[in-house]
Amino acid sequence: MLALGLILPGAIVFWQLSERQRVTTVQVDVQQQTRDALVGYLHSNYRLPCPAADTAGVESCTEGGGLRQVGFVPWRTLGLPRPEAGALRYGVYREPSATPHEDRDLASAVDRMNPLRVRTPNPKPQNQDAPNEKAPPIPSVSTVQLGMTQSGNDAAPLNTACNAADSPPCPLGVARAVNLVDVCLALNTANDALVAPAGRLGAKMLGTRRSIAFALVAPGMLDADGDGKAFDGANATASSADPTFEAPGTVATSTYDDSVVAPSHAELFGELHCGAALSAISHAHFNAATGAFVMERALYDYRDQLFVAVKLAEANEAAAFAGVAGAAAGVLSAAKEMVSATADTTMSAGARAVQIGLAAAGIVAAAVGAGLSVVTTGLATAALIEAKQVHSDFATRTTAMTELAISINNNTLKADAIGY
C-alpha cells in the first residue's frame, strides 16, 4: 500500500500530462485546419462566415435583433470534414456601416472600393480652334463606388455596361462588384484603431482590448477554472454583446488551459498580400488616370496658345504688308519732293539747289525702307506658315492624349474587375 501510495500520484500526474498533450495536439490540429478553411472561405466568398449558433456547424449571421459575433465554428458551412471543429468557439469582427468604404464587417461581402477618380469627358473632346467648346473640362475628382466592374468572363473581365464617363461608372450591386480588394480595404481601415471599439471583437492583451479579425478557441482537456464550463476566463464569457477573448499564447496555469488563435487585421492583411495590390488598384491606377486627364487638359490649353500664336503671326504678316505699302508711299512721296525741288531750283536760279540733294536722299531712304519691309514681310509669312504647321501637328498629339486618358481610366475599372 505504501508503494502504491508513492507510485500512484506520480502515475496520475504523468497520465494527466500525457492526456493533456494528446488533447492539445488534436485541438491544435483542428484549430489549424479550421484557420486554413476560414482563409480559404475568405478567398472564395470575399468574406468570413458568421459563427454558428450551436455545434451543428451552420452559420447564423443574426442573434436576437443584432449581429452574431460570437458562437461556434460553422464547420458545415466551411465544408470542413471535422465535426469536432464544432466544439471550438469562434468569433468574427463585425462593424457594418451605411457608408460602403467605412464598412468593416468581415462577415459581409460589401463593395467597399470608393476611390478618388476623374470621370471621362463625354462627348469626347475634339480639336477645334480657340475658343474650343469641345475641349475637355477642367478635371475634378470625386469619390464614388465603382459598382459591378466584373463581367464574369475571364477573357474580357470588364463589365460591358461600365462607362467611365458615368458616376458611378458601373451599375451598383454586389454579385460582380466584390473581390479581395474590398476585403483588404476593410482590414486596412479596421486596423487604424489601437484599441478595439466597444462591442467589437477583441482580445485581452496586456490589459488592453486589441482588435482581431477572428478568434478560434479550443477548450483544453479540463475545466481548469472549475466554473462548470469547458472554456476558461474570458473565453467562457465572450458573447455577441461583449466579444472579448483571452490573448493568443496565454500561458496555461492551474486555472486556464484554453488555446486561442486570433490573427489581427494587420496579420490577415499581410497574409492576403493586400499591401501591393491595394496600393496599385485603389491608388496608383487612379492617380495615373487623374494625371492623364490633367495632361490632356494641359495639351488642349497649349494648343489654344498655339492658335493665339498663329493669329499673332497673321497680324505680323499683315503689319509687314502694311509696312511695304507705307514704304512704297514713302518712295512716291520722296519722288514728288524731288520734282518739287527741281522746279524750285529752276525758278530760283539755283539758289535752292540744296533742296534737290535732300529730296534725293529721301528717295534713297524710302527705297531702303521699302526693301526692309519686303524682307520683314517674307519673315512674317515664314513665321505664319511655321505657326500654322505647329498648331496643326499638335492636334494629333492632343487627340492621342485624349485616347490615352480614356484608355487609362478604363484600365482602372478593369483592375478592380480583375482584383488580384
XYZ file of C-alpha atoms in Angstrom:
420
model
C 0.000 0.000 0.000
C 2.872 2.338 0.807
C 4.467 1.580 -2.559
C 1.189 2.163 -4.365
C 0.710 5.369 -2.434
C 4.083 6.583 -3.647
C 3.660 5.473 -7.250
C 0.006 6.307 -7.877
C 0.203 10.150 -7.593
C 3.135 10.220 -9.984
C 1.296 7.948 -12.401
C -1.771 10.178 -12.256
C 0.295 13.284 -12.932
C 2.067 11.519 -15.801
C -1.271 10.393 -17.247
C -2.697 13.903 -16.962
C 0.304 15.398 -18.704
C 0.227 12.768 -21.459
C -3.531 13.128 -21.960
C -3.284 16.919 -21.955
C -0.536 16.718 -24.568
C -2.655 14.377 -26.711
C -5.759 16.541 -26.428
C -3.745 19.676 -27.092
C -2.193 18.132 -30.218
C -5.593 17.134 -31.557
C -7.136 20.512 -30.768
C -4.238 22.445 -32.275
C -4.556 20.335 -35.436
C -8.294 21.089 -35.621
C -7.626 24.776 -34.979
C -5.052 24.941 -37.778
C -7.311 23.145 -40.254
C -10.180 25.424 -39.281
C -7.996 28.510 -39.675
C -6.941 27.358 -43.155
C -10.576 26.665 -44.038
C -11.584 30.158 -42.901
C -8.904 31.809 -45.062
C -9.923 29.602 -47.986
C -13.549 30.597 -47.499
C -12.460 34.236 -47.447
C -10.674 33.791 -50.790
C -13.723 32.141 -52.352
C -16.523 34.255 -50.898
C -14.768 37.558 -50.099
C -15.991 37.386 -46.510
C -15.595 35.240 -43.415
C -18.509 33.016 -42.356
C -20.749 34.050 -39.490
C -20.493 31.989 -36.280
C -22.809 29.035 -35.832
C -25.407 29.199 -33.083
C -24.564 25.655 -31.936
C -22.237 22.745 -32.633
C -24.334 21.681 -35.675
C -21.981 23.879 -37.689
C -24.271 26.044 -39.853
C -23.539 29.778 -39.877
C -26.100 32.109 -38.335
C -25.495 35.802 -39.000
C -28.047 37.277 -36.605
C -28.707 36.849 -32.911
C -31.836 38.372 -31.494
C -32.104 41.801 -33.039
C -28.384 42.215 -33.701
C -25.399 40.683 -35.440
C -23.938 37.396 -34.260
C -20.271 37.977 -33.500
C -19.531 35.008 -31.243
C -20.657 31.392 -31.482
C -19.217 28.128 -32.688
C -17.235 27.156 -35.782
C -19.607 26.747 -38.781
C -17.828 23.625 -39.960
C -20.648 22.538 -42.295
C -20.710 25.975 -43.960
C -16.927 25.762 -44.371
C -17.169 22.257 -45.834
C -14.717 21.109 -43.165
C -14.956 17.323 -42.609
C -14.112 17.668 -38.911
C -17.265 17.667 -36.765
C -15.065 18.084 -33.706
C -14.353 21.593 -35.002
C -17.905 22.418 -33.927
C -16.718 22.335 -30.324
C -14.442 25.324 -30.946
C -15.663 28.793 -30.080
C -15.483 31.212 -32.982
C -15.725 34.988 -33.166
C -15.550 37.300 -36.181
C -15.050 41.073 -36.377
C -18.265 42.811 -37.426
C -18.594 46.572 -37.821
C -21.088 47.411 -40.584
C -21.607 50.911 -41.955
C -24.095 52.514 -44.322
C -21.086 54.187 -45.970
C -19.517 51.381 -48.039
C -15.856 52.391 -47.762
C -16.221 52.627 -43.972
C -17.800 49.167 -43.636
C -15.629 46.739 -41.635
C -17.995 43.794 -41.309
C -15.750 40.873 -42.226
C -18.756 38.530 -42.384
C -20.431 40.545 -45.168
C -19.442 40.848 -48.828
C -19.531 44.611 -49.472
C -18.369 46.685 -52.453
C -16.077 48.991 -50.494
C -13.967 50.387 -53.347
C -14.626 54.123 -53.323
C -11.535 55.785 -54.854
C -10.818 59.345 -55.909
C -11.333 59.311 -59.660
C -11.836 61.638 -62.628
C -14.708 60.909 -64.984
C -14.019 60.540 -68.688
C -15.373 63.580 -70.612
C -18.400 62.796 -72.737
C -18.743 63.575 -75.599
C -15.115 63.026 -76.478
C -13.142 66.301 -76.775
C -12.418 67.466 -80.342
C -9.613 69.579 -81.767
C -11.122 72.934 -82.669
C -9.719 76.439 -82.777
C -9.990 78.573 -79.670
C -12.323 79.238 -78.029
C -12.836 75.451 -78.187
C -16.268 74.476 -76.882
C -15.346 70.797 -77.159
C -12.151 70.935 -75.134
C -12.018 68.584 -72.122
C -13.440 70.076 -68.937
C -11.130 71.048 -66.110
C -10.524 67.742 -64.213
C -12.384 67.460 -60.917
C -12.104 64.436 -58.640
C -14.872 62.783 -56.644
C -15.286 59.661 -54.516
C -17.872 57.178 -55.712
C -18.340 53.423 -55.742
C -17.129 51.713 -58.894
C -20.064 49.296 -58.947
C -20.247 45.921 -60.705
C -16.997 46.101 -62.665
C -16.776 42.343 -63.236
C -18.226 40.751 -66.362
C -17.855 37.142 -65.224
C -15.813 36.434 -68.365
C -12.094 35.962 -67.703
C -11.263 36.725 -71.350
C -12.946 40.147 -71.093
C -13.138 40.880 -67.357
C -14.633 44.395 -67.531
C -18.429 44.651 -67.482
C -19.612 45.993 -70.854
C -22.255 48.057 -69.034
C -19.489 50.172 -67.473
C -18.957 53.690 -68.792
C -16.031 55.684 -67.425
C -17.968 58.890 -68.118
C -20.694 57.960 -65.635
C -20.789 58.321 -61.860
C -20.804 55.572 -60.701
C -19.066 54.152 -63.757
C -20.696 50.707 -63.429
C -24.153 49.577 -62.258
C -24.365 49.300 -58.482
C -24.709 45.862 -56.960
C -22.771 43.207 -55.060
C -22.614 39.985 -57.066
C -19.982 41.218 -59.533
C -18.596 44.093 -57.543
C -16.816 42.405 -54.619
C -13.395 40.770 -54.552
C -10.385 40.525 -52.252
C -9.619 44.221 -52.773
C -12.787 45.046 -50.834
C -11.736 42.661 -48.057
C -8.329 44.346 -47.933
C -9.969 47.758 -47.600
C -11.961 46.556 -44.585
C -8.863 45.029 -42.977
C -6.883 48.204 -43.620
C -9.368 50.617 -42.073
C -10.213 48.319 -39.137
C -6.531 48.233 -38.239
C -6.474 52.003 -37.616
C -7.779 51.775 -34.056
C -5.177 50.744 -31.460
C -7.933 49.799 -29.023
C -10.823 47.608 -30.122
C -14.050 49.640 -30.277
C -16.610 48.750 -27.630
C -18.870 45.930 -28.760
C -16.428 44.758 -31.456
C -14.291 41.632 -31.441
C -11.140 41.936 -29.368
C -8.600 40.015 -27.314
C -7.235 40.959 -23.896
C -3.580 41.789 -24.458
C -1.559 43.341 -21.640
C -4.656 44.846 -20.101
C -5.923 46.378 -23.381
C -8.565 45.087 -25.792
C -6.902 44.772 -29.186
C -8.922 44.323 -32.362
C -8.688 40.907 -34.013
C -10.072 39.693 -37.334
C -11.384 36.407 -35.964
C -10.860 34.085 -32.997
C -10.747 30.302 -32.673
C -10.729 28.904 -29.129
C -10.136 25.300 -28.109
C -11.245 24.384 -24.550
C -8.294 22.272 -23.463
C -8.740 18.995 -21.589
C -10.152 20.243 -18.300
C -12.447 22.863 -16.869
C -9.361 24.394 -15.333
C -11.075 27.252 -13.515
C -13.781 24.957 -12.143
C -16.768 27.106 -13.134
C -18.613 24.254 -14.793
C -17.791 25.462 -18.333
C -15.318 23.857 -20.704
C -13.791 27.226 -21.576
C -11.827 29.315 -19.110
C -11.596 33.018 -18.343
C -12.929 35.460 -20.919
C -13.285 32.626 -23.425
C -16.218 31.324 -21.402
C -17.994 34.674 -21.104
C -17.412 36.095 -24.596
C -20.691 36.916 -26.302
C -22.006 38.934 -29.245
C -22.719 41.777 -26.820
C -19.219 41.591 -25.304
C -16.987 39.791 -27.850
C -13.798 39.623 -25.795
C -11.453 36.613 -25.736
C -8.208 35.845 -23.962
C -4.993 36.679 -25.797
C -3.299 34.108 -28.038
C -0.336 32.478 -26.318
C -1.717 32.913 -22.800
C 0.302 30.601 -20.580
C -1.506 27.526 -19.232
C -1.978 27.546 -15.470
C -3.938 25.628 -12.879
C -6.976 27.793 -13.786
C -6.514 28.155 -17.527
C -5.744 25.624 -20.261
C -7.501 27.003 -23.383
C -5.779 27.541 -26.721
C -6.558 30.710 -28.689
C -5.853 31.526 -32.340
C -6.667 35.191 -33.022
C -4.998 36.855 -36.029
C -5.125 40.640 -36.064
C -6.389 42.653 -39.023
C -2.786 43.548 -39.864
C -1.726 39.897 -39.770
C -4.527 38.842 -42.101
C -3.807 41.896 -44.298
C -0.227 40.680 -44.733
C -1.251 37.041 -45.239
C -3.547 38.033 -48.101
C -0.736 40.154 -49.645
C -3.028 43.165 -49.570
C -0.350 45.868 -49.432
C 0.910 45.941 -53.022
C -2.469 45.101 -54.550
C -4.369 47.719 -52.566
C -1.733 50.366 -53.267
C -1.894 49.738 -57.011
C -5.609 49.156 -57.509
C -7.002 51.833 -55.206
C -4.287 54.497 -55.548
C -1.678 54.128 -58.311
C -4.100 53.300 -61.141
C -6.440 56.157 -60.314
C -3.585 58.590 -59.738
C -2.285 57.705 -63.207
C -5.745 58.281 -64.680
C -6.034 61.649 -62.953
C -2.569 62.613 -64.203
C -3.550 61.637 -67.749
C -6.617 63.871 -67.666
C -4.654 66.784 -66.246
C -2.098 66.340 -69.043
C -4.889 66.120 -71.629
C -6.351 69.421 -70.471
C -2.875 70.976 -70.493
C -2.318 69.844 -74.098
C -5.604 71.354 -75.246
C -4.774 74.593 -73.430
C -1.347 74.653 -75.072
C -2.949 74.136 -78.477
C -5.118 77.182 -77.775
C -1.916 79.114 -77.071
C -0.539 77.916 -80.402
C -3.714 79.189 -82.049
C -3.049 82.580 -80.464
C 0.487 82.379 -81.863
C -0.986 81.757 -85.339
C -3.179 84.835 -85.011
C -0.187 86.912 -83.887
C 1.780 85.658 -86.876
C -1.087 86.625 -89.166
C -1.131 90.069 -87.541
C 2.633 90.396 -88.032
C 2.304 89.437 -91.677
C -0.461 91.994 -92.153
C 1.683 94.605 -90.437
C 4.594 93.705 -92.743
C 2.403 94.138 -95.816
C 1.291 97.466 -94.395
C 4.946 98.379 -93.966
C 5.643 97.574 -97.637
C 2.716 99.716 -98.679
C 3.922 102.524 -96.405
C 7.450 102.268 -97.801
C 6.101 102.437 -101.374
C 4.133 105.500 -100.432
C 7.312 106.984 -98.984
C 9.164 106.403 -102.263
C 6.402 108.113 -104.193
C 6.373 110.991 -101.719
C 10.170 111.350 -101.997
C 9.922 111.348 -105.811
C 7.312 114.076 -105.619
C 9.627 116.084 -103.424
C 12.404 115.625 -105.984
C 10.177 117.051 -108.729
C 9.151 119.945 -106.473
C 12.783 120.619 -105.511
C 13.878 120.671 -109.168
C 11.141 123.123 -110.009
C 12.029 125.347 -107.086
C 15.714 125.334 -108.042
C 14.898 126.321 -111.647
C 12.639 129.138 -110.506
C 15.211 130.425 -108.016
C 18.088 130.312 -110.494
C 19.916 127.687 -108.485
C 19.500 129.328 -105.102
C 17.654 126.305 -103.774
C 19.822 123.588 -105.352
C 20.433 122.000 -101.934
C 16.755 121.040 -101.894
C 17.393 118.620 -104.761
C 20.062 116.839 -102.692
C 17.715 116.467 -99.743
C 14.959 115.090 -101.985
C 17.408 112.592 -103.495
C 18.407 111.437 -100.002
C 14.703 110.998 -99.172
C 14.256 108.796 -102.225
C 17.202 106.614 -101.178
C 15.892 106.309 -97.589
C 12.415 105.429 -98.781
C 13.831 102.791 -101.137
C 15.856 101.229 -98.274
C 12.713 101.214 -96.104
C 10.785 99.516 -98.881
C 13.465 96.830 -99.183
C 13.450 96.176 -95.425
C 9.650 95.987 -95.444
C 9.803 93.337 -98.155
C 12.288 91.311 -96.048
C 10.067 91.711 -92.970
C 7.084 90.536 -94.990
C 8.985 87.416 -96.017
C 9.936 86.656 -92.422
C 6.386 87.251 -91.208
C 4.995 84.931 -93.889
C 7.514 82.208 -92.968
C 6.642 82.583 -89.261
C 2.931 82.287 -90.085
C 3.490 79.121 -92.101
C 5.510 77.571 -89.272
C 2.951 78.595 -86.614
C 0.140 77.015 -88.628
C 2.186 73.830 -89.098
C 2.970 73.505 -85.370
C -0.666 74.200 -84.489
C -1.831 71.555 -86.942
C 0.743 68.951 -85.837
C -0.152 69.460 -82.189
C -3.761 68.451 -82.929
C -2.526 64.883 -83.424
C -0.881 64.950 -80.004
C -3.973 66.257 -78.217
C -6.164 63.623 -79.859
C -3.690 60.897 -78.874
C -3.656 62.191 -75.279
C -7.453 62.043 -75.167
C -7.435 58.419 -76.292
C -4.693 57.602 -73.778
C -6.553 59.260 -70.886
C -9.750 57.352 -71.701
C -7.811 54.089 -72.012
C -6.109 54.568 -68.636
C -9.444 55.321 -66.972
C -10.966 52.153 -68.425
C -7.946 50.213 -67.188
C -8.610 51.436 -63.650
C -12.056 49.864 -63.828
C -10.592 46.707 -65.319
C -8.061 46.480 -62.484
C -10.896 46.445 -59.954
C -12.718 43.835 -62.035
C -9.680 41.549 -62.126
C -8.794 42.076 -58.468
C -5.722 40.016 -57.670
